[in-house]
Every structure is written in structure tokens, then in C-alpha cells.
Amino acid sequence: MSSRMVLVTLLVIVVAVMGCQGANPHQIVSAVMGTPGGPNVFTDLHGATTDIDEPEEVELGRSFTAAAGGRYNISRDAGLTKYVALVGNAVAATSERPDLRYYFAVLDTPEINAFAAPGGFIFVSKGALDLMSDEAELAGVLGHEVGHVALKHHVENIKDQKRKALLARGAQIAGASFRQSAPFVGVIGAVTDSVIEQTLIKGFSRSEEMASDRVGFAYAARAGYEPAGLRAFLTTLKVKSADAGVVKFNSTHPGLDDRLQEQAKLRQDYKEGGKREARRFAMAMKRQPAAQEPAQPVQRPTQPPPSQRPAQPRRPAPRPVR
């Protein structure tokens, strides 16, 4: 719904219901306009229909990060965090928003999870890393989360929730006694908090997840990784689907079967390969790297002991010259 349609619908609701209740014109203007100099339906509607600029998006991301920090412990393993950021930034540099500064953090929890915040804040849990077998899988998962930021899913969700909240609030105020003079105060801030909580608990819609899968596949491939990494990670999740941690992950990342089918199709259409970096990933995770074949010693000919050497023919002693 366009901003014009939202405004017209909201005004019709307020004016029609208040008119039926016998409200005078002053009450109608007060309900719509609020207090002089304060919030009103027009300023709130502007915030619900205009794009959030990048500085505002980053501030939202910081609020999101604070909420995530209250729910999870952030890993203090500087080496692991640096490694995840190295892979994540390589993938993010190939996205539609390469100039945005991205931040990566590892959540110190066995819970399997990965999510993105507005403004380029990306989180992956230790539990998710433990399920991965190589760097290509990490690149695929991080590419998916970068996709949410590059496609501005958080921003669109906030705008959509703001529009719905304003319409609902308009209907609520229109049916009330109108004792308050600023009926829309606090709507926008509450919506932002709601979207943060929704992302942490419920995740994105199935269509948004699929869209992030597609661009994440492309980002990993452009960065030189085997683009089937995300599919490998999702396959592991499917195998372990009965585990409690996987059930939690699936609740915030819906449509596992559809995502696997889409990834298989993308990989079939993509003719090139890429790096997997299993050994480097194992070293970053402090696992025992796969053992290499020991070098075979060079076989050198050996001399048999004197007792086994063949007897040499005795040469006659030279005759003296006379």
C-alpha cells in the first residue's frame, strides 16, 4: 500500500468513526494532528513510508546488537572472531552494498543460530560453526546473512510494521473516548523494538529467506568459494533435524526443504567450482586438521655384508720385469 493510500485510509477511519460518535471538528483535528509541535499522524506516516538512511540504519543495528548482547554472550576468542570477519568481509565485498562497513561477531553458545542486524552487523553462533566442515560452508552462511542487509529486509519490515501500527492505532483512537490529545505518540519506537524482537525470535519470512539464499550463493561464488557451501550446511541441519538446536534454527529460518531444492538448482546451473579451505577452517576452529600422507623415504641401494658378497676372481701377481 502506498503512503497516499495509507494516509487516506487512516483519515477516513478516524473521521468517519468520530463523526458517527458525534465528535466535534476540534476533537477530530486534535486526534489527527496531536499537540502543537508534537508528533502527529502526518509525521509518523512520513517515518512509516520514507526510506531509512544509512546512519539511521546503523543506529538501529546498534540497538539490535545491544538486544542480542542481552540474550547471548559474545565470544572473546579474538582469533576466531578475526577469522570469521575475514571470511565475512570477503563475501560482503561482492554484495550490492560493498561500501557498507560490516561487523562480525561469534555468539558463545551451543545454540545453532546466525542472524543479521541492520547496518551490517552479522552474528554466527559457536553451535553453528561446530556443524560446519570447511570455510565454504561458513562463506555460504555469512553470505546469506549479508544478503538480508544488502536487500534491506530489516528496513522494509520496519516500514511495513509502522504502516500497520498506524492504521491499527487510528482505528483504536477513533473508537475511544479521545481523552488523549496525542494519540500516535510512541507508535514508531514500539514498532522498531517489535521488529528487533521478531528478528531474534522468529526470523524473516520464507520469501526473504529464499531471496537471501540466492544472493548469498552468488556472493560466495564471486568471492572464489565453492558455492555449494550453504547447501552442505543445510544438508547437515536436515540430517540432525531432530536435535533441539536445529529445531530452534529452523524456527527462525523457515522452509528448509525448499531452500535445499533451490540451492541444488543454483549449483546445477553454476558450472564453475571454488575453494573449500577445510584445513584452514579446522585450524581456526582449533580442530585437529586432516592428517596428510606421510612422505615415503627414498629407497637407496645398500651394500650386502662382506660375508654375502660374491667372491672376486684373484688376479695373478704381476711378473717382475727383467
Coordinates of C-alpha atoms in Angstrom, one line a residue:
M1 CA 0.0 0.0 0.0
S2 CA 1.4 3.4 -1.0
S3 CA 1.9 6.3 1.5
R4 CA -1.0 8.2 0.0
M5 CA -3.4 5.2 0.4
V6 CA -2.3 4.7 4.0
L7 CA -2.9 8.3 4.8
V8 CA -6.4 8.4 3.1
T9 CA -7.4 5.1 4.8
L10 CA -6.2 6.4 8.2
L11 CA -8.0 9.7 7.9
V12 CA -11.2 8.0 6.7
I13 CA -11.2 5.7 9.7
V14 CA -10.7 8.4 12.2
V15 CA -13.0 11.0 10.7
A16 CA -15.8 8.5 9.9
V17 CA -15.9 6.8 13.3
M18 CA -15.5 10.1 15.3
G19 CA -18.3 11.7 13.2
C20 CA -20.6 8.8 14.0
Q21 CA -19.9 9.3 17.7
G22 CA -20.8 12.9 17.4
A23 CA -17.3 14.3 17.9
N24 CA -16.9 18.0 17.1
P25 CA -14.4 19.2 14.5
H26 CA -11.9 20.3 17.2
Q27 CA -11.8 16.7 18.5
I28 CA -11.2 15.3 15.0
V29 CA -8.3 17.8 14.4
S30 CA -6.8 17.0 17.8
A31 CA -6.9 13.3 17.2
V32 CA -5.2 13.6 13.8
M33 CA -2.8 16.4 14.5
G34 CA -1.9 15.8 18.1
T35 CA -0.5 18.6 20.2
P36 CA 1.1 21.6 18.6
G37 CA 4.7 20.9 17.9
G38 CA 4.4 17.3 18.9
P39 CA 4.0 14.0 17.0
N40 CA 1.0 13.6 14.7
V41 CA -0.3 11.3 12.1
F42 CA 1.5 13.1 9.3
T43 CA 5.0 13.0 10.9
D44 CA 4.5 9.4 11.9
L45 CA 3.2 8.5 8.5
H46 CA 6.3 10.1 6.9
G47 CA 8.5 7.9 9.0
A48 CA 6.5 4.9 8.0
T49 CA 6.8 5.5 4.3
T50 CA 10.2 7.0 3.7
D51 CA 13.5 5.1 3.4
I52 CA 15.7 4.9 6.4
D53 CA 19.1 6.4 5.5
E54 CA 22.4 4.6 6.3
P55 CA 23.3 6.4 9.5
E56 CA 19.8 5.7 10.9
E57 CA 20.1 2.1 9.8
V58 CA 23.5 1.7 11.6
E59 CA 21.9 3.2 14.8
L60 CA 19.2 0.6 14.5
G61 CA 21.8 -2.1 14.1
R62 CA 23.5 -0.9 17.3
S63 CA 20.2 -1.2 19.2
F64 CA 19.7 -4.6 17.7
T65 CA 23.3 -5.6 18.8
A66 CA 22.5 -4.4 22.4
A67 CA 19.4 -6.6 22.4
A68 CA 21.4 -9.6 21.0
G69 CA 24.1 -9.0 23.7
G70 CA 21.5 -9.2 26.4
R71 CA 20.3 -12.6 25.1
Y72 CA 23.7 -14.1 24.2
N73 CA 27.3 -13.9 25.3
I74 CA 29.7 -12.6 22.7
S75 CA 32.8 -14.8 22.2
R76 CA 36.1 -13.3 23.5
D77 CA 38.2 -15.5 21.2
A78 CA 39.9 -12.8 19.2
G79 CA 41.5 -15.2 16.7
L80 CA 38.2 -16.9 15.8
T81 CA 36.4 -13.6 15.6
K82 CA 39.1 -12.2 13.3
Y83 CA 38.9 -15.3 11.1
V84 CA 35.1 -15.1 10.8
A85 CA 35.3 -11.4 9.9
L86 CA 38.0 -12.1 7.3
V87 CA 35.7 -14.6 5.5
G88 CA 32.6 -12.4 6.0
N89 CA 34.2 -9.3 4.6
A90 CA 35.5 -11.2 1.6
V91 CA 31.9 -12.2 0.9
A92 CA 30.3 -8.9 1.7
A93 CA 32.7 -7.1 -0.7
T94 CA 30.9 -8.8 -3.6
S95 CA 27.4 -7.8 -2.5
E96 CA 25.3 -4.9 -3.7
R97 CA 26.5 -2.8 -0.7
P98 CA 30.3 -3.3 -0.7
D99 CA 31.0 0.1 0.8
L100 CA 29.0 -0.5 4.0
R101 CA 31.2 -1.3 7.0
Y102 CA 30.3 -4.8 8.2
Y103 CA 30.8 -6.1 11.7
F104 CA 31.0 -9.8 12.6
A105 CA 30.8 -11.5 16.0
V106 CA 30.7 -15.1 17.3
L107 CA 28.0 -15.9 19.8
D108 CA 29.4 -18.0 22.6
T109 CA 26.5 -20.5 22.8
P110 CA 26.0 -24.1 21.6
E111 CA 22.6 -22.9 20.2
I112 CA 22.6 -23.2 16.4
N113 CA 21.9 -19.7 15.1
A114 CA 23.0 -17.0 12.7
F115 CA 21.3 -13.6 12.0
A116 CA 21.9 -10.2 10.7
A117 CA 21.1 -6.7 12.1
P118 CA 20.5 -3.5 10.1
G119 CA 23.6 -1.6 9.2
G120 CA 25.9 -4.6 8.6
F121 CA 26.0 -6.4 12.0
I122 CA 26.3 -10.1 11.4
F123 CA 26.3 -12.8 14.1
V124 CA 27.0 -16.6 14.0
S125 CA 26.9 -18.9 16.9
K126 CA 29.6 -21.3 18.1
G127 CA 27.0 -24.1 17.7
A128 CA 26.5 -23.3 14.0
L129 CA 30.3 -23.2 13.5
D130 CA 30.6 -26.6 15.1
L131 CA 28.3 -28.1 12.4
M132 CA 30.5 -26.7 9.6
S133 CA 33.2 -28.7 7.9
D134 CA 35.0 -26.1 5.9
E135 CA 35.3 -22.4 5.0
A136 CA 33.0 -22.7 2.0
E137 CA 30.1 -23.5 4.4
L138 CA 31.0 -20.5 6.6
A139 CA 31.1 -18.3 3.5
G140 CA 27.7 -19.6 2.4
V141 CA 26.1 -18.9 5.8
L142 CA 27.6 -15.5 6.1
G143 CA 26.7 -14.7 2.5
H144 CA 23.1 -15.5 3.4
E145 CA 23.1 -13.1 6.4
V146 CA 24.9 -10.4 4.4
G147 CA 22.0 -10.8 1.9
H148 CA 19.5 -9.7 4.5
V149 CA 21.5 -6.5 4.9
A150 CA 22.1 -5.9 1.2
L151 CA 18.5 -6.4 0.4
K152 CA 17.4 -4.2 3.3
H153 CA 15.0 -6.7 4.7
H154 CA 15.1 -5.1 8.2
V155 CA 14.3 -1.6 6.8
E156 CA 11.3 -2.9 4.7
N157 CA 10.0 -4.8 7.7
I158 CA 10.1 -1.8 9.9
K159 CA 8.3 0.4 7.4
D160 CA 5.7 -2.3 6.9
Q161 CA 5.1 -2.7 10.6
K162 CA 4.9 1.1 11.0
R163 CA 2.2 1.3 8.4
K164 CA 0.2 -1.5 10.1
A165 CA 0.7 0.1 13.5
L166 CA -0.5 3.5 12.4
L167 CA -3.7 2.0 10.8
A168 CA -4.4 -0.1 13.9
R169 CA -3.8 2.9 16.2
G170 CA -6.0 5.1 14.1
A171 CA -8.9 2.6 14.4
Q172 CA -8.3 2.3 18.1
I173 CA -8.2 6.0 18.7
A174 CA -11.3 6.5 16.5
G175 CA -13.3 4.1 18.7
A176 CA -12.1 5.5 22.0
S177 CA -13.2 8.5 24.1
F178 CA -10.5 10.8 22.7
R179 CA -9.3 12.0 26.1
Q180 CA -5.7 11.9 24.9
S181 CA -4.6 14.8 22.7
A182 CA -1.6 13.0 21.0
P183 CA -2.9 9.5 20.1
F184 CA 0.0 8.4 17.9
V185 CA 2.9 9.2 20.4
G186 CA 5.2 6.2 20.9
V187 CA 3.9 4.1 18.0
I188 CA 7.1 4.2 15.9
G189 CA 9.6 3.4 18.7
A190 CA 7.4 0.5 19.8
V191 CA 7.4 -0.9 16.2
T192 CA 11.2 -0.7 16.0
D193 CA 11.5 -2.7 19.2
S194 CA 9.0 -5.2 17.9
V195 CA 10.9 -5.8 14.7
I196 CA 14.2 -6.3 16.7
E197 CA 12.5 -8.9 18.9
Q198 CA 10.8 -10.5 15.9
T199 CA 14.1 -11.0 14.1
L200 CA 15.7 -12.5 17.1
I201 CA 12.9 -14.9 17.9
K202 CA 11.0 -15.6 14.6
G203 CA 13.4 -14.5 11.9
F204 CA 12.4 -13.5 8.4
S205 CA 9.6 -14.7 6.1
R206 CA 10.1 -17.6 3.8
S207 CA 10.3 -15.4 0.7
E208 CA 13.0 -13.2 2.4
E209 CA 15.0 -16.3 3.4
M210 CA 14.9 -17.6 -0.2
A211 CA 16.0 -14.3 -1.6
S212 CA 18.9 -14.1 0.8
D213 CA 19.9 -17.7 -0.1
R214 CA 20.0 -16.8 -3.8
V215 CA 22.2 -13.7 -3.4
G216 CA 24.3 -15.4 -0.7
F217 CA 25.1 -18.2 -3.2
A218 CA 26.2 -15.5 -5.7
Y219 CA 28.3 -13.7 -3.1
A220 CA 30.2 -16.8 -2.1
A221 CA 30.9 -17.8 -5.7
R222 CA 32.2 -14.3 -6.6
A223 CA 34.5 -14.4 -3.6
G224 CA 36.0 -17.6 -5.0
Y225 CA 34.4 -20.2 -2.8
E226 CA 32.6 -23.4 -3.7
P227 CA 29.0 -22.0 -3.8
A228 CA 27.5 -25.3 -2.6
G229 CA 28.7 -24.5 0.9
L230 CA 25.4 -23.2 2.2
R231 CA 23.7 -26.3 0.8
A232 CA 26.2 -28.5 2.6
F233 CA 25.4 -26.7 5.9
L234 CA 21.6 -27.0 5.3
T235 CA 22.0 -30.7 4.5
T236 CA 23.7 -31.3 7.8
L237 CA 20.9 -29.5 9.5
K238 CA 18.4 -31.7 7.8
V239 CA 20.2 -34.8 9.0
K240 CA 20.2 -33.5 12.5
S241 CA 16.6 -32.1 12.3
A242 CA 15.5 -33.9 15.5
D243 CA 18.1 -32.1 17.6
A244 CA 16.8 -29.3 19.8
G245 CA 19.3 -26.7 18.4
V246 CA 18.3 -27.5 14.8
V247 CA 14.6 -27.1 15.7
K248 CA 15.4 -23.6 17.1
F249 CA 17.3 -22.7 13.9
N250 CA 14.5 -23.9 11.7
S251 CA 12.0 -21.8 13.6
T252 CA 13.9 -18.6 12.6
H253 CA 14.9 -19.9 9.1
P254 CA 11.8 -21.5 7.7
G255 CA 11.4 -23.7 4.6
L256 CA 14.4 -26.0 4.9
D257 CA 13.3 -28.4 2.1
D258 CA 12.5 -25.6 -0.3
R259 CA 15.8 -24.0 0.4
L260 CA 17.7 -27.2 -0.3
Q261 CA 15.9 -27.7 -3.6
E262 CA 16.7 -24.1 -4.6
Q263 CA 20.3 -24.4 -3.7
A264 CA 20.6 -27.7 -5.7
K265 CA 19.2 -26.0 -8.7
L266 CA 21.5 -23.0 -8.4
R267 CA 24.5 -25.3 -8.1
Q268 CA 23.4 -27.3 -11.1
D269 CA 23.2 -24.1 -13.2
Y270 CA 26.6 -22.8 -12.0
K271 CA 29.3 -24.5 -14.0
E272 CA 32.4 -23.4 -12.0
G273 CA 33.8 -24.6 -8.7
G274 CA 35.7 -22.9 -6.0
K275 CA 37.8 -23.3 -2.9
R276 CA 36.7 -25.1 0.3
E277 CA 39.7 -24.4 2.6
A278 CA 38.9 -27.3 5.0
R279 CA 42.3 -27.3 6.6
R280 CA 42.4 -23.6 7.3
F281 CA 38.9 -23.8 8.8
A282 CA 39.9 -26.6 11.0
M283 CA 42.9 -24.7 12.3
A284 CA 40.8 -21.6 13.0
M285 CA 38.3 -23.8 14.9
K286 CA 41.2 -25.4 16.8
R287 CA 40.4 -28.8 15.5
Q288 CA 42.9 -31.5 14.5
P289 CA 43.5 -30.9 10.8
A290 CA 43.1 -33.9 8.5
A291 CA 46.3 -35.9 8.6
Q292 CA 48.4 -35.8 5.4
E293 CA 50.0 -38.8 3.8
P294 CA 53.5 -39.4 5.4
A295 CA 56.3 -38.9 2.9
Q296 CA 57.8 -42.2 1.8
P297 CA 61.5 -42.5 2.4
V298 CA 63.7 -42.7 -0.6
Q299 CA 64.9 -46.3 -1.1
R300 CA 68.7 -46.2 -1.6
P301 CA 70.7 -49.3 -2.6
T302 CA 72.5 -50.9 0.2
Q303 CA 75.7 -52.9 0.1
P304 CA 75.4 -56.5 1.4
P305 CA 77.6 -57.6 4.3
P306 CA 81.1 -58.9 3.3
S307 CA 80.1 -62.5 4.1
Q308 CA 77.3 -62.3 1.4
R309 CA 79.3 -60.5 -1.3
P310 CA 80.3 -62.7 -4.3
A311 CA 83.9 -63.8 -4.4
Q312 CA 86.0 -61.6 -6.7
P313 CA 88.4 -63.5 -9.0
R314 CA 92.0 -63.3 -7.9
R315 CA 94.3 -61.5 -10.3
P316 CA 97.7 -63.0 -10.9
A317 CA 100.5 -61.1 -9.4
P318 CA 102.5 -59.1 -12.0
R319 CA 105.8 -60.6 -13.1
P320 CA 108.9 -58.7 -12.4
V321 CA 110.5 -57.0 -15.5
R322 CA 114.0 -58.2 -16.3

